[in-house]
Amino acid sequence: MTRNEELFSRAQKTIPGGVNSPVRAFRSVGGAPRFFARGEGSRVWDADGKSYIDYVGSWGPLILGHADPDTVRAVQEAAAKGLSFGAPTEAEVELAELLVQRVPSMDMVRLVSSGTEATMSAIRLARGFTGRDMIVKFEGCYHGHGDSLLVKAGSGLLTFGNPSSAGVPADLARHTLVLDYNDAQGLKDAFLKHLKSIACVIVEPVAGNMNLIAPKPEFLAALREMCTLHGALLIFDEVMTGFRVGPGSAQGLYGITPDLSTFGKVVGGGMPLGAFGGRRDIMEKIAPLGPVYQAGTLSGNPLSVAAGLVTLKKIAAAGFYESLTARTKSLVEGLAGAARKHGVKFSAQSVGGMFGVYFADQPPTSYAEVMASDKDAFNRFFHAMLDAGCYLAPSAFEAGFVSAAHTDADIAATVAAADAIFARG
Ligand code: KE4
């Protein structure tokens, strides 16, 4: 039995599924998850001492790579001054000022400890601000595990949602409408049917939780137009895309101004940090100013804020995104070229520093197309790449991430590993 397998067996005795977040359990791809002992730059080492080029990066936060020296130093220095105060600190103000400067659609921002807290709070704020109960999300998009967002499509496209998790009351789920991603007409129909009942539309501006699905230009434009027309708030869930797809996040990349935005992952540089923010007239509804309650013991935690500040400053360096985007593109082009050479049905695409790989002829543009891709082929590829020392997301329905620490040699080694796998058929 390997050390990984020993640890997994031991972990399952005290932690549900042996993991603290379901996707880590490898249930989608099979086998025992790898327990990581340490990471440095683009690499991680598992409990058996095997190293991998890491394309998960803790699901997006590690845009600088593992154990970035400047980030580690900032966290150590902050820790030496106290781990938490439950009181305001100057660093939180500096981070808030930096976030509103980098995200022009945000006049104000509230720091929280996770992406889930950010989206859960943004939904409550939208409902409080509009006085409406109904929200709209899209099949295949994930916005954290807030009750109103663990909802799947109802029986008919325009009917109320049903819980996608036990423990979510049907009475709550029915206030969530679940539509098809990239279906602008479906959105227009929903607004016509539900007119002034919709408080907000929450969307991943680039979907990354059903593998990567790029938005159609008319889709994002329709979201903005319909929300404005009907007095609903447009919430861009940029927890994954924030500072990942470009310096202006997805809203900057596509030129769409949401009313509220949520962030996580990169903004904390690997430490627990989320944020939600937007127009001043909306944000002033948040307690203690307004009637919408939201709170958190560790919100704005000094160590998370220290990591976030260093990360946001380093990714603002000249050429950072050009280099990250080019390296991510060379990865997906290399993988697709290797598959084509060996006649393997495969495609791949990237947006900034995130990417998707698909065992399908073309990159999917909808949830239905993603579900039609060859999951078994992906699972075989995943394990073959893992054996070859490349750690991809352990699910056919997740996006991958490249960091500034990934080198051209890492990309070449990854493409070579895939080429050898595709050659074996
Ligand atoms: P957290 O609560 O996990 O920090 O963020 C939730 C969240 C919100 N919005 C988007 C667009 C997200 O992608 C996420 C979390 N992403 C997953 C990756 N698919 C986190 C990994 C996990 O659940 O363990």
XYZ file of C-alpha atoms and ligand atoms in Angstrom:
449
model
C 0.000 0.000 0.000
C 1.388 3.441 -0.943
C 1.554 6.279 1.572
C -1.229 8.007 -0.403
C -3.444 4.948 -0.077
C -2.613 4.603 3.643
C -3.496 8.255 4.244
C -6.693 7.983 2.204
C -7.772 4.917 4.159
C -6.994 6.683 7.443
C -8.673 9.950 6.389
C -11.946 8.201 5.543
C -12.330 7.169 9.187
C -12.752 10.739 10.418
C -13.486 12.926 7.361
C -16.510 12.272 5.108
C -15.088 10.715 1.931
C -11.610 11.367 3.323
C -11.613 14.889 1.928
C -12.669 18.373 2.935
C -14.141 19.125 -0.473
C -15.843 16.483 -2.647
C -14.027 16.974 -5.965
C -10.711 16.105 -4.252
C -11.861 12.516 -3.653
C -11.178 11.394 -7.260
C -14.693 9.878 -7.435
C -15.180 11.222 -10.940
C -11.908 9.728 -12.237
C -11.529 6.753 -9.863
C -8.553 5.702 -7.782
C -7.068 7.163 -4.626
C -6.436 10.910 -4.423
C -2.895 12.142 -4.064
C -2.086 13.652 -0.670
C 0.283 16.555 -1.275
C 3.231 17.081 1.045
C 4.559 20.294 -0.504
C 4.494 22.526 -3.532
C 7.019 24.850 -5.108
C 6.524 26.865 -8.278
C 4.738 24.745 -10.881
C 5.297 21.495 -8.999
C 3.749 19.532 -6.154
C 5.100 16.453 -4.343
C 2.778 13.747 -3.039
C 3.085 11.698 0.154
C 5.133 9.102 -1.715
C 7.605 11.714 -2.867
C 6.435 11.679 -6.503
C 6.401 15.102 -8.144
C 3.862 16.464 -10.628
C 3.557 19.498 -12.851
C 0.408 20.985 -11.281
C -2.409 22.272 -13.531
C -4.955 22.648 -10.716
C -3.104 25.188 -8.584
C -5.554 24.716 -5.704
C -8.410 25.261 -8.252
C -7.176 28.634 -9.421
C -5.714 30.701 -6.550
C -2.041 29.925 -7.225
C -1.567 32.142 -10.260
C 2.000 32.807 -9.049
C 2.687 29.106 -8.448
C 3.180 27.229 -5.174
C 4.980 28.849 -2.227
C 5.653 32.098 -4.071
C 8.511 33.540 -1.935
C 7.062 37.065 -1.765
C 3.636 35.767 -0.770
C 5.043 33.411 1.861
C 7.174 36.201 3.330
C 4.189 38.571 3.481
C 2.086 35.971 5.291
C 4.910 35.177 7.735
C 5.422 38.865 8.524
C 1.680 39.396 9.005
C 1.433 36.327 11.244
C 4.203 37.613 13.483
C 2.056 40.681 14.200
C -1.025 38.660 15.138
C -3.217 36.170 13.321
C -6.576 37.925 13.604
C -8.152 40.868 15.385
C -11.851 40.876 14.564
C -11.325 44.591 14.138
C -10.502 46.780 11.130
C -6.884 46.997 9.966
C -5.125 49.343 7.536
C -4.219 46.470 5.225
C -7.914 45.698 4.621
C -8.462 49.286 3.506
C -5.465 49.041 1.184
C -6.839 45.835 -0.352
C -10.330 47.315 -0.752
C -8.851 50.384 -2.457
C -6.798 48.168 -4.766
C -9.801 46.030 -5.681
C -12.057 48.962 -6.549
C -9.228 50.500 -8.555
C -8.699 47.248 -10.529
C -12.443 46.579 -10.980
C -14.033 49.838 -12.202
C -17.574 48.429 -11.835
C -17.027 48.263 -8.067
C -17.412 51.463 -6.051
C -17.302 49.489 -2.799
C -16.309 45.983 -1.738
C -16.796 43.724 1.288
C -14.161 41.079 2.109
C -15.239 37.571 3.166
C -13.450 34.211 3.575
C -14.521 32.190 0.540
C -16.163 32.353 -2.854
C -19.276 30.744 -1.409
C -19.622 33.524 1.152
C -19.161 36.088 -1.602
C -21.894 34.687 -3.866
C -24.265 33.859 -1.013
C -23.955 37.441 0.228
C -24.314 38.939 -3.255
C -27.559 36.998 -3.821
C -28.972 38.181 -0.488
C -27.934 41.746 -1.316
C -29.626 41.582 -4.734
C -32.827 40.305 -3.137
C -32.652 42.969 -0.446
C -31.934 45.761 -2.907
C -34.677 44.841 -5.411
C -37.235 43.468 -2.952
C -37.642 40.499 -5.288
C -37.120 36.802 -4.475
C -36.410 35.069 -7.796
C -32.854 34.547 -9.014
C -31.550 33.125 -12.299
C -28.524 30.865 -12.699
C -27.335 28.584 -15.490
C -27.111 24.794 -15.685
C -23.535 23.655 -15.148
C -22.417 26.852 -13.468
C -21.267 26.500 -9.855
C -21.287 29.414 -7.467
C -20.339 27.685 -4.210
C -22.618 25.757 -1.903
C -25.120 28.448 -0.808
C -28.612 26.899 -0.586
C -30.194 29.054 -3.297
C -27.456 28.065 -5.711
C -27.600 24.283 -5.209
C -30.500 24.085 -7.601
C -30.929 22.266 -10.889
C -33.265 22.990 -13.754
C -36.931 22.390 -13.154
C -38.962 19.989 -15.274
C -39.494 22.611 -17.984
C -36.879 25.193 -18.902
C -38.893 28.112 -17.561
C -40.259 26.363 -14.515
C -38.912 26.778 -11.008
C -35.780 24.953 -9.927
C -35.471 21.798 -7.841
C -32.814 21.193 -5.190
C -29.577 19.668 -6.535
C -28.575 18.727 -2.977
C -30.353 17.091 -0.087
C -31.072 19.581 2.648
C -32.100 22.414 0.346
C -35.801 23.119 0.950
C -37.950 22.865 -2.176
C -39.613 26.072 -0.993
C -36.292 27.851 -1.407
C -35.195 26.129 -4.597
C -38.355 27.156 -6.385
C -37.143 30.766 -6.269
C -34.195 29.820 -8.478
C -34.695 29.596 -12.229
C -32.064 27.507 -14.031
C -31.509 28.299 -17.714
C -29.129 27.101 -20.423
C -25.717 28.754 -20.568
C -25.099 30.670 -23.820
C -28.844 30.640 -24.630
C -29.671 34.332 -25.037
C -33.195 33.634 -26.267
C -33.969 31.444 -23.257
C -32.989 34.328 -21.019
C -35.234 36.744 -22.888
C -38.151 34.284 -22.625
C -37.564 33.932 -18.889
C -37.662 37.681 -18.353
C -40.812 37.996 -20.438
C -42.476 35.259 -18.415
C -41.308 36.466 -15.007
C -41.134 40.211 -15.736
C -40.527 42.158 -12.522
C -39.990 39.097 -10.288
C -36.298 38.519 -10.977
C -33.887 39.998 -8.414
C -30.704 39.016 -10.186
C -28.981 36.876 -12.748
C -25.769 35.266 -11.550
C -23.381 33.898 -14.141
C -19.838 32.659 -14.550
C -18.750 35.029 -17.354
C -16.467 32.237 -18.519
C -17.880 28.962 -17.250
C -15.242 26.857 -15.494
C -17.308 24.349 -13.504
C -18.614 22.277 -16.370
C -15.141 22.246 -17.852
C -14.353 25.521 -19.645
C -17.193 26.962 -21.736
C -16.496 30.331 -23.375
C -19.372 32.821 -23.470
C -20.951 33.691 -26.802
C -20.715 37.492 -27.244
C -24.486 37.810 -27.686
C -25.070 35.885 -24.453
C -23.229 38.300 -22.162
C -24.732 41.260 -24.022
C -28.234 39.801 -23.577
C -27.615 39.346 -19.851
C -26.699 43.009 -19.484
C -29.553 44.246 -21.697
C -32.302 42.172 -20.045
C -31.190 42.934 -16.486
C -31.130 46.666 -17.249
C -34.502 46.511 -18.996
C -36.225 44.638 -16.159
C -34.532 46.178 -13.120
C -32.709 42.978 -12.158
C -29.091 43.012 -11.001
C -26.416 41.324 -13.107
C -23.945 39.476 -10.896
C -20.691 38.328 -12.492
C -19.350 35.475 -10.421
C -15.644 36.095 -11.029
C -14.438 33.810 -8.261
C -12.623 31.743 -10.889
C -12.237 34.263 -13.744
C -11.244 37.180 -11.513
C -7.677 38.240 -12.395
C -7.346 34.839 -14.063
C -8.528 35.572 -17.605
C -6.943 39.024 -17.758
C -5.976 42.071 -15.705
C -9.549 43.375 -15.844
C -11.044 39.943 -15.102
C -13.823 38.713 -17.421
C -15.765 41.978 -17.217
C -12.713 43.777 -18.586
C -12.029 41.129 -21.210
C -15.575 41.209 -22.614
C -16.453 44.841 -21.864
C -19.603 44.097 -19.859
C -20.315 46.046 -16.657
C -22.095 43.960 -14.006
C -23.964 45.498 -11.083
C -22.239 43.218 -8.572
C -19.142 41.038 -8.836
C -17.857 38.250 -6.653
C -14.225 37.231 -6.245
C -12.186 34.517 -4.552
C -9.217 32.294 -5.386
C -6.597 34.626 -6.996
C -7.536 37.615 -4.801
C -6.391 35.623 -1.762
C -3.255 34.210 -3.406
C -3.964 30.805 -1.832
C -5.225 32.055 1.519
C -8.913 32.092 2.536
C -10.291 35.286 0.983
C -13.369 36.213 -1.041
C -14.985 39.513 -1.884
C -18.193 40.947 -3.297
C -18.700 44.478 -4.511
C -20.438 46.776 -6.935
C -22.334 50.013 -7.331
C -22.322 52.260 -4.270
C -26.128 52.556 -4.126
C -26.334 48.759 -3.915
C -23.423 48.177 -1.513
C -24.773 50.792 0.905
C -27.639 48.383 1.620
C -25.170 46.113 3.432
C -25.012 46.173 7.265
C -24.129 48.184 9.241
C -25.192 50.869 6.711
C -28.262 49.163 5.395
C -30.810 46.402 6.088
C -29.041 43.469 4.374
C -27.118 41.561 7.030
C -23.734 40.006 6.286
C -20.853 39.262 8.688
C -17.781 37.085 9.370
C -15.371 36.499 12.226
C -12.365 36.131 9.949
C -13.487 38.479 7.176
C -10.490 40.533 6.048
C -8.118 38.269 7.953
C -4.646 39.889 8.079
C -2.810 36.851 6.660
C -5.255 36.451 3.761
C -5.146 40.164 3.066
C -1.330 40.119 3.092
C -1.289 37.290 0.541
C -3.921 39.029 -1.568
C -2.066 42.329 -1.638
C 1.208 40.740 -2.747
C -0.538 38.647 -5.395
C -2.524 41.537 -6.855
C 0.597 43.697 -7.005
C 2.745 41.017 -8.656
C 0.188 40.156 -11.352
C 0.082 43.842 -12.325
C 3.659 43.563 -13.625
C 4.138 44.532 -17.274
C 3.642 41.566 -19.588
C 2.302 39.252 -16.864
C -0.920 38.338 -18.674
C 0.603 38.321 -22.141
C 3.090 35.728 -20.917
C 0.515 33.704 -18.929
C -1.964 33.712 -21.822
C 0.703 32.744 -24.370
C 1.966 29.875 -22.218
C -1.534 28.568 -21.606
C -2.277 28.776 -25.324
C 0.917 26.890 -26.153
C -0.193 24.145 -23.772
C -3.611 23.665 -25.376
C -2.244 23.975 -28.921
C 0.457 21.433 -28.109
C -2.045 18.964 -26.648
C -4.442 19.381 -29.585
C -1.573 18.986 -32.061
C -0.426 15.759 -30.420
C -3.972 14.360 -30.487
C -4.435 15.317 -34.130
C -1.119 13.648 -35.024
C -2.371 10.373 -33.579
C -5.979 10.654 -34.768
C -7.432 11.035 -31.262
C -10.841 12.751 -30.964
C -9.754 15.652 -28.744
C -9.989 19.436 -28.559
C -8.818 22.142 -26.174
C -9.144 25.859 -25.606
C -7.914 28.547 -23.232
C -8.979 31.958 -21.975
C -6.127 33.818 -20.319
C -4.594 31.520 -17.705
C -7.384 28.916 -17.631
C -8.006 26.082 -20.077
C -10.262 23.188 -20.970
C -9.487 19.839 -22.617
C -12.272 17.738 -24.172
C -12.505 14.297 -25.711
C -14.764 15.716 -28.390
C -14.143 17.049 -31.911
C -14.767 20.675 -30.963
C -14.728 22.660 -27.705
C -18.300 22.531 -26.330
C -20.410 25.675 -26.225
C -23.165 24.374 -23.952
C -23.822 22.128 -20.978
C -25.448 19.515 -23.220
C -22.374 19.432 -25.480
C -20.063 19.042 -22.479
C -22.117 16.127 -21.200
C -21.796 14.468 -24.611
C -17.983 14.429 -24.461
C -16.203 11.128 -23.769
C -15.764 11.098 -19.994
C -14.229 7.611 -19.928
C -11.553 8.684 -22.414
C -10.810 11.682 -20.212
C -10.502 9.474 -17.123
C -8.035 7.174 -18.873
C -6.069 10.212 -20.057
C -6.130 11.730 -16.567
C -4.575 8.651 -14.962
C -2.003 8.180 -17.721
C -0.959 11.832 -17.321
C -0.870 11.402 -13.544
C 1.463 8.422 -13.937
C 3.574 10.573 -16.277
C 3.862 13.272 -13.606
C 1.220 15.757 -14.790
C -1.612 16.602 -12.390
C -4.777 17.649 -14.237
C -8.093 18.461 -12.540
C -9.529 15.097 -11.376
C -12.759 15.528 -13.322
C -13.795 15.864 -16.982
C -15.995 18.726 -15.837
C -13.398 21.079 -14.391
C -11.143 23.718 -15.927
C -7.342 23.688 -15.600
C -4.975 26.481 -14.633
C -1.475 27.595 -15.602
C 0.643 29.793 -13.335
C 3.450 32.273 -13.879
C 5.764 29.597 -12.465
C 5.072 27.160 -15.324
C 8.025 27.195 -17.701
C 8.222 26.455 -21.407
C 10.022 23.256 -20.368
C 7.012 22.290 -18.198
C 4.678 22.844 -21.147
C 6.948 20.857 -23.484
C 7.194 17.979 -21.000
C 3.404 17.950 -20.597
C 2.802 17.899 -24.347
C 5.416 15.143 -24.749
C 3.691 13.067 -22.066
C 0.335 13.492 -23.814
C 1.884 12.667 -27.194
C 3.210 9.369 -25.845
C -0.224 8.574 -24.372
C -2.069 9.446 -27.583
C 0.450 7.371 -29.555
C -0.446 4.323 -27.449
C -4.088 4.874 -28.440
P -15.251 28.562 -2.650
O -16.352 28.635 -1.623
O -14.878 27.128 -2.979
O -14.026 29.414 -2.282
O -15.778 29.209 -4.007
C -16.962 28.719 -4.579
C -16.996 29.082 -6.047
C -17.785 30.139 -6.462
N -17.846 30.507 -7.759
C -17.109 29.866 -8.699
C -17.199 30.305 -10.130
C -16.273 28.782 -8.336
O -15.549 28.145 -9.284
C -16.210 28.377 -6.986
C -15.369 27.203 -6.534
N -14.727 26.451 -7.558
C -14.435 25.059 -7.249
C -13.744 24.459 -8.482
N -14.663 23.914 -9.386
C -13.616 24.902 -6.010
C -13.085 23.511 -5.791
C -13.844 22.759 -4.730
O -15.087 22.865 -4.672
O -13.171 22.048 -3.957
